[in-house]
mmCIF file of C-alpha atoms in Angstrom:
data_model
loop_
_atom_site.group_PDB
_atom_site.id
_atom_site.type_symbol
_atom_site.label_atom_id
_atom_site.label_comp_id
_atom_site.label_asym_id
_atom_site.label_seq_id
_atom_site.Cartn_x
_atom_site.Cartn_y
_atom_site.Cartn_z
ATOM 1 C CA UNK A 353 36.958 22.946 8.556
ATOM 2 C CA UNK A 354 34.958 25.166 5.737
ATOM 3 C CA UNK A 355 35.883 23.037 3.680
ATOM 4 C CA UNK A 356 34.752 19.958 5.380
ATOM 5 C CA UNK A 357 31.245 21.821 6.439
ATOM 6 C CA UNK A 358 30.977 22.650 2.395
ATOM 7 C CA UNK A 359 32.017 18.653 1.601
ATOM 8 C CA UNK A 360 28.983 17.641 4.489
ATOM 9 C CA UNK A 361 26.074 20.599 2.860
ATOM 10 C CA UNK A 362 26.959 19.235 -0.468
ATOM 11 C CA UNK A 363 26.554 15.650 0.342
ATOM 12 C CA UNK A 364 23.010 16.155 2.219
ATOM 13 C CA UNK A 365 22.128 18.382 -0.772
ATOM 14 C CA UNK A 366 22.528 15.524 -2.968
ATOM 15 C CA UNK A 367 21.131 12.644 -0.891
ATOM 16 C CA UNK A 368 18.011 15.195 -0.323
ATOM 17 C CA UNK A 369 17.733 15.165 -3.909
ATOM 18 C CA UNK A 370 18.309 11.793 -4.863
ATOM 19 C CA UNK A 371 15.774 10.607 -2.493
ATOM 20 C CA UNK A 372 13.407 13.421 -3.846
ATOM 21 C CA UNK A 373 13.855 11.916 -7.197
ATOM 22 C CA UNK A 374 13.473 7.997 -5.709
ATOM 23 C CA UNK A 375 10.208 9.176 -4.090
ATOM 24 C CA UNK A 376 8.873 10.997 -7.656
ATOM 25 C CA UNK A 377 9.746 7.509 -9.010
ATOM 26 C CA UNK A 378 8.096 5.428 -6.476
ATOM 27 C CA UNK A 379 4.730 7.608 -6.889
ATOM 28 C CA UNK A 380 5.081 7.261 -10.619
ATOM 29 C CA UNK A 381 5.583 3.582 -10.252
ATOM 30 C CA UNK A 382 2.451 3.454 -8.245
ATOM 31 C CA UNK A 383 0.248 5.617 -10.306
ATOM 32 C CA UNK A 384 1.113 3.682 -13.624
ATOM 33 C CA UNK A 385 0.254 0.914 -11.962
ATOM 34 C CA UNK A 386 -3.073 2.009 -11.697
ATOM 35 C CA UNK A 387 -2.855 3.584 -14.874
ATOM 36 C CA UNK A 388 -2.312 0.062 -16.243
ATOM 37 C CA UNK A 389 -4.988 -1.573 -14.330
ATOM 38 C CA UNK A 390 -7.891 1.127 -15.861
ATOM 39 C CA UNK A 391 -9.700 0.809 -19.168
ATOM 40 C CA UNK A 392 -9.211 4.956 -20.776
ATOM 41 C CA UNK A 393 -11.509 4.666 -23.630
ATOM 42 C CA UNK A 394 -11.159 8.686 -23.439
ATOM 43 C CA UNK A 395 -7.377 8.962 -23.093
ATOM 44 C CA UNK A 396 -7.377 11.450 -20.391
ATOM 45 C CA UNK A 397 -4.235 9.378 -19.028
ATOM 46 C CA UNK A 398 -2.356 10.006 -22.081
ATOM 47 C CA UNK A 399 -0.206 12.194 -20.181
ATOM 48 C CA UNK A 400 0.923 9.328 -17.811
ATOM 49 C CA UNK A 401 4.279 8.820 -19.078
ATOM 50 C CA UNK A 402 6.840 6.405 -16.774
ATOM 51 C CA UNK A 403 10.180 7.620 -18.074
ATOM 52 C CA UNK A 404 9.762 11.145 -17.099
ATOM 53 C CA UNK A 405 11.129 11.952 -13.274
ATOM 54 C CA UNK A 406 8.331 12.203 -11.776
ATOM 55 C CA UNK A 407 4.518 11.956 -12.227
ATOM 56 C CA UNK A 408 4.111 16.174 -11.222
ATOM 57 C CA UNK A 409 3.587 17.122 -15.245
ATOM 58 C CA UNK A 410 0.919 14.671 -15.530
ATOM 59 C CA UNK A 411 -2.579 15.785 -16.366
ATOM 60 C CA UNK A 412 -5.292 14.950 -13.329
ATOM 61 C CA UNK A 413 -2.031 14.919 -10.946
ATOM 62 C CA UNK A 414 -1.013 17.441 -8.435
ATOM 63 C CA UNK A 415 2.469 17.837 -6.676
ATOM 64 C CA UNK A 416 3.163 19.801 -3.543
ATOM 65 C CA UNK A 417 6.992 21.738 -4.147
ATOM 66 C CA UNK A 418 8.711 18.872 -2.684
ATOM 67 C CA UNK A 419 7.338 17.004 -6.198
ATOM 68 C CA UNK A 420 5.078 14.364 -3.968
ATOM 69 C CA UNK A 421 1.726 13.674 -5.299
ATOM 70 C CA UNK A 422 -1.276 15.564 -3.127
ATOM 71 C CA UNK A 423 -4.253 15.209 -5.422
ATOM 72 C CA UNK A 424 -5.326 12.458 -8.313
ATOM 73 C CA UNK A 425 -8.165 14.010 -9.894
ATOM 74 C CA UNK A 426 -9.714 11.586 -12.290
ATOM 75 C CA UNK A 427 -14.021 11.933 -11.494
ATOM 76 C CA UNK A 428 -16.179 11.932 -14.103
ATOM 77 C CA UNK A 429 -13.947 10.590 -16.468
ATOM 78 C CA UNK A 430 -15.001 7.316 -17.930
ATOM 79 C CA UNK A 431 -12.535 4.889 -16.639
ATOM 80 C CA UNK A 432 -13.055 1.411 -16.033
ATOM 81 C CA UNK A 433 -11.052 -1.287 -14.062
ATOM 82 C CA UNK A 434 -10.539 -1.495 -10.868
ATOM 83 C CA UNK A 435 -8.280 0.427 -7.856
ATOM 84 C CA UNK A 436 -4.324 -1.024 -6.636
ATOM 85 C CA UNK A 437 -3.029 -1.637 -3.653
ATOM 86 C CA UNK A 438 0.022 0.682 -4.957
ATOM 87 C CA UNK A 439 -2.382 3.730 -4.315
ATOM 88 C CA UNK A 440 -1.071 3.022 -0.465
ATOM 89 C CA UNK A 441 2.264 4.324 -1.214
ATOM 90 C CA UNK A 442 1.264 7.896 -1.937
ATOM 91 C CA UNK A 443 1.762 8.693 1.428
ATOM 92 C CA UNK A 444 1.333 12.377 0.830
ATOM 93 C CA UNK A 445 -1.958 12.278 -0.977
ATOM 94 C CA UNK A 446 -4.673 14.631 0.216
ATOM 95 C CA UNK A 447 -7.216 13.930 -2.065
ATOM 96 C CA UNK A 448 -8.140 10.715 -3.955
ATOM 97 C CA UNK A 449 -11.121 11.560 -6.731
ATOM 98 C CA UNK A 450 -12.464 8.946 -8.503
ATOM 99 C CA UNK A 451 -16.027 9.405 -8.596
ATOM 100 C CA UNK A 452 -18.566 8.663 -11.325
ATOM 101 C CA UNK A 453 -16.634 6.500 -13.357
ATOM 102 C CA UNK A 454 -17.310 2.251 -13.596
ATOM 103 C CA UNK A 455 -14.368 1.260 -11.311
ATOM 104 C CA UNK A 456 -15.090 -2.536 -10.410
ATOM 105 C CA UNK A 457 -13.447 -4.607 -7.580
ATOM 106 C CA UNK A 458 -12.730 -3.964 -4.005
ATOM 107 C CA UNK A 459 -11.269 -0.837 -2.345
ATOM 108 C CA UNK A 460 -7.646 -1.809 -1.428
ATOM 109 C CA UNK A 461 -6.927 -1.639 2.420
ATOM 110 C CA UNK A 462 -3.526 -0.405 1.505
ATOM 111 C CA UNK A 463 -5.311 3.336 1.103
ATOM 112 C CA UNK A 464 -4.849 3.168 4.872
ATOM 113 C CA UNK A 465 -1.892 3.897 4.609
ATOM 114 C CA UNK A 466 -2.153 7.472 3.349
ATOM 115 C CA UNK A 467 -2.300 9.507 6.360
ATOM 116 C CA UNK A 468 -2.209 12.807 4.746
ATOM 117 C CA UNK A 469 -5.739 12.190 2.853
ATOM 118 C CA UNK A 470 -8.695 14.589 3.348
ATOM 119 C CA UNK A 471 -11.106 13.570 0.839
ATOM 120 C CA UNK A 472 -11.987 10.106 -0.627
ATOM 121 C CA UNK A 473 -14.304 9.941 -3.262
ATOM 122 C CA UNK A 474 -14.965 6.779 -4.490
ATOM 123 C CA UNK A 475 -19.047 7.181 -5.076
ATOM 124 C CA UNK A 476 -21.095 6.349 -8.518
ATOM 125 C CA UNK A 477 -19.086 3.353 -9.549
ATOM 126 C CA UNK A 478 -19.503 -0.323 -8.895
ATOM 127 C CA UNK A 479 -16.807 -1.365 -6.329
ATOM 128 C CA UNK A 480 -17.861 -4.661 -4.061
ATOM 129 C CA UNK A 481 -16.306 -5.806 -1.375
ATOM 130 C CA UNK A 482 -16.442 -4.631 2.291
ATOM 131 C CA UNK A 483 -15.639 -0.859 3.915
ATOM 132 C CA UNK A 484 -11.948 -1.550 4.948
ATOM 133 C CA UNK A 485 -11.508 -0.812 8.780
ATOM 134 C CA UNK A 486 -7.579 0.359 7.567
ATOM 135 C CA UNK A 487 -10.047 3.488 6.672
ATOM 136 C CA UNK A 488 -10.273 4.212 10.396
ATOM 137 C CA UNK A 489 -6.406 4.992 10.253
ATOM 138 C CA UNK A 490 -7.080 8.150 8.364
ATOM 139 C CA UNK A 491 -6.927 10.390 10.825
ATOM 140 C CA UNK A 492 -6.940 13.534 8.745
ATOM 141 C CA UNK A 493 -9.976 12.644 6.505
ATOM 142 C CA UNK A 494 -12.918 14.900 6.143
ATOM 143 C CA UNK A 495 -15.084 13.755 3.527
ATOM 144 C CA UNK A 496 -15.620 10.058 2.895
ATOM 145 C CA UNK A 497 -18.130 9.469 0.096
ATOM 146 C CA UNK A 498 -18.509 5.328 -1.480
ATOM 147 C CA UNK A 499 -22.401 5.868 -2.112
ATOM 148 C CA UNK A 500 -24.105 4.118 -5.038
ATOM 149 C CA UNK A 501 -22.008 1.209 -5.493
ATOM 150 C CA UNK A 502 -22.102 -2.289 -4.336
ATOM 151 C CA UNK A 503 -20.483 -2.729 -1.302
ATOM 152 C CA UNK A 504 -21.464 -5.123 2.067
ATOM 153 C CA UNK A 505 -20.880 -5.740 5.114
ATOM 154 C CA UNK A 506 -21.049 -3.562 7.805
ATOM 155 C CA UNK A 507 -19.984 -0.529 8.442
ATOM 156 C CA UNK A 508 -16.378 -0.812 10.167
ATOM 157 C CA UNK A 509 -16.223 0.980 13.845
ATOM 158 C CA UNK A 510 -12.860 1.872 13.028
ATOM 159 C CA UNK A 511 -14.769 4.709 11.547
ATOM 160 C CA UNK A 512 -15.699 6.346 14.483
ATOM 161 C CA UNK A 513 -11.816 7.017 15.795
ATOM 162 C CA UNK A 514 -11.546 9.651 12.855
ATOM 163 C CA UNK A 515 -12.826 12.809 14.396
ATOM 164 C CA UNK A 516 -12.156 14.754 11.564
ATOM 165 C CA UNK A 517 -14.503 13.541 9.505
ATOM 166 C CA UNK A 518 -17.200 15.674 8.614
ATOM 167 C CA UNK A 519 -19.090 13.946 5.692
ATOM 168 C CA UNK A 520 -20.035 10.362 5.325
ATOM 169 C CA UNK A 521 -22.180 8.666 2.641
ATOM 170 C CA UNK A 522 -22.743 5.294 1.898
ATOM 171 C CA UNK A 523 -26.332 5.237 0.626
ATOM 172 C CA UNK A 524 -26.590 3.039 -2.240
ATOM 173 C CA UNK A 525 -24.706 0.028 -1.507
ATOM 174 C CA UNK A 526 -25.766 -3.180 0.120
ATOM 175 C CA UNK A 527 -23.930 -2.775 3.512
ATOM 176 C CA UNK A 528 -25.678 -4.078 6.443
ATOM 177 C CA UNK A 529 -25.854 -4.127 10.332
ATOM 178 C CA UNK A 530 -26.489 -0.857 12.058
ATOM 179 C CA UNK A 531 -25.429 2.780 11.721
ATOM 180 C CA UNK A 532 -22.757 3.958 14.004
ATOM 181 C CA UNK A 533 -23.409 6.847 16.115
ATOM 182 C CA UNK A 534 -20.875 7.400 18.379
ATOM 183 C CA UNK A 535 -17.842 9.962 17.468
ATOM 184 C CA UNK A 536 -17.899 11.765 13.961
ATOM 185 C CA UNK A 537 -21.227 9.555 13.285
ATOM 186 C CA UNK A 538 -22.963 11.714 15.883
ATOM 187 C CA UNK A 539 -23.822 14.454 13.259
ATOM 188 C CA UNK A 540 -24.174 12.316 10.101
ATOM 189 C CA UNK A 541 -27.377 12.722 8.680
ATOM 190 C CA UNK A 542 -29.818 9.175 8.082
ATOM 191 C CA UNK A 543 -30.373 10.239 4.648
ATOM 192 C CA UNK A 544 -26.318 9.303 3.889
ATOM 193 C CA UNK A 545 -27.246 5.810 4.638
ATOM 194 C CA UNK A 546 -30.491 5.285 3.031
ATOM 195 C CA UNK A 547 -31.018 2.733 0.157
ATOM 196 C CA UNK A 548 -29.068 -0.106 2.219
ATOM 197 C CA UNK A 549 -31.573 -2.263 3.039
ATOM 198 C CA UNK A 550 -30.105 -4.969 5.511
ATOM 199 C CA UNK A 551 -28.691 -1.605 7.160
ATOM 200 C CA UNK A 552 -30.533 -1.026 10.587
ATOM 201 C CA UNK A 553 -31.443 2.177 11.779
ATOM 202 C CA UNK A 554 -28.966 3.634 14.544
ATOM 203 C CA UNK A 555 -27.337 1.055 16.792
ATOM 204 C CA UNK A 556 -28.452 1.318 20.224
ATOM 205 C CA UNK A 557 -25.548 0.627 22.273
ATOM 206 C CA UNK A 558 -25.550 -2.886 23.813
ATOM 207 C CA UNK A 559 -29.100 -3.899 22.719
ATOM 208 C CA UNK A 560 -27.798 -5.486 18.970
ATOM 209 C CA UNK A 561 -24.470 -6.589 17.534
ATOM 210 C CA UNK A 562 -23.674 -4.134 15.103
ATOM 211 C CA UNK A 563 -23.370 -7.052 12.288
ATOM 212 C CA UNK A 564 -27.320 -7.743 12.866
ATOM 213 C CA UNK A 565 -28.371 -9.035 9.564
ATOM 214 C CA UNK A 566 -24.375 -9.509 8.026
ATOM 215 C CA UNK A 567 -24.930 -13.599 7.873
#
């Protein structure tokens, strides 16, 4: 029987690692992929190497002790290109920093799918497209900052399911309808929606679709 229990604590050792190392890969796979899709005039993804196990020794990258990626800290860093739906698979991420770089395109809904995050910061680039309402699946995020970049639409209602969030700011883009105020958006300050300017002032409930001026 000992020997059988040391047979069983051996084998889950080993799947527990082998699945530790499959998930290192997977995140590695992901982040190349993004490292792929940017222009790195700099080279501060030099470091980004896809035959090592796993991603954790790679500058701008963060691990938690199980070796899953919590933080991708690339702001400020002048990248170009544009974000991959790959991103969705770091499904321990916390924080996603991207800021002030020129990262085109749209913002992938797939980054709904990382329920850990706390802090997206997308702001000072030029992503287009629409707010994705997969956002409002982020139940743990805090601070959610796209301002000064290009995006439409209206702002998705999805939003206003995530009660943790503390800091919104879209100023800057194009976005239009009306600001939400129910939930998190209770406490948002106007000024973090300024500069949109098919973006009503705060919806009154019933009165006007919140897509007034999206056509």
């Amino acid at each position: 029987m000992a020997t059988q229990a040391w047979v069983w604590t051996s084998l889950t050792v080993a799947v527990t690692v082998i699945l530790t190392v499959v998930n290192a890969n997977s995140e590695g796979d992901a982040l190349f992929t993004l490292r792929k899709s940017l222009s790195d005039p700099d080279n501060v993804l030099q470091s980004w190497d896809p035959t090592l196990v796993n991603p954790c020794t790679w500058f701008h990258i963060t691990c938690n002790q199980d070796n899953r990626v919590t933080r991708v800290d690339l702001g400020n860093s002048n990248l170009s290109g544009h974000l991959v739906p790959e991103l969705g698979r770091l499904e321990h991420l916390q924080y996603l920093e991207l800021y002030k770089n020129n990262i085109q395109g749209i913002i992938p809904s797939e980054l709904g799918n990382l329920k850990s995050l706390v802090s997206l910061d997308l702001y000072n680039n030029n992503i287009s497209g629409t707010i994705p309402p997969s956002l409002g699946n982020l139940k743990s995020l805090v601070f959610l900052r796209l301002n000064d970049n290009r995006l439409t639409g209206p702002i998705p209602r999805d939003l206003t399911t995530v009660s943790s969030l503390k800091v919104v700011d879209v100023s800057s883009n194009d976005l239009c309808g009306t600001i939400p105020t129910s939930g998190p958006f209770e406490h948002i300050p106007l000024n973090n929606f300024e500069n949109n300017p098919r973006l009503e002032g705060p919806e009154l409930l019933g009165l006007a679709s919140y897509e007034t001026n999206c056509s």
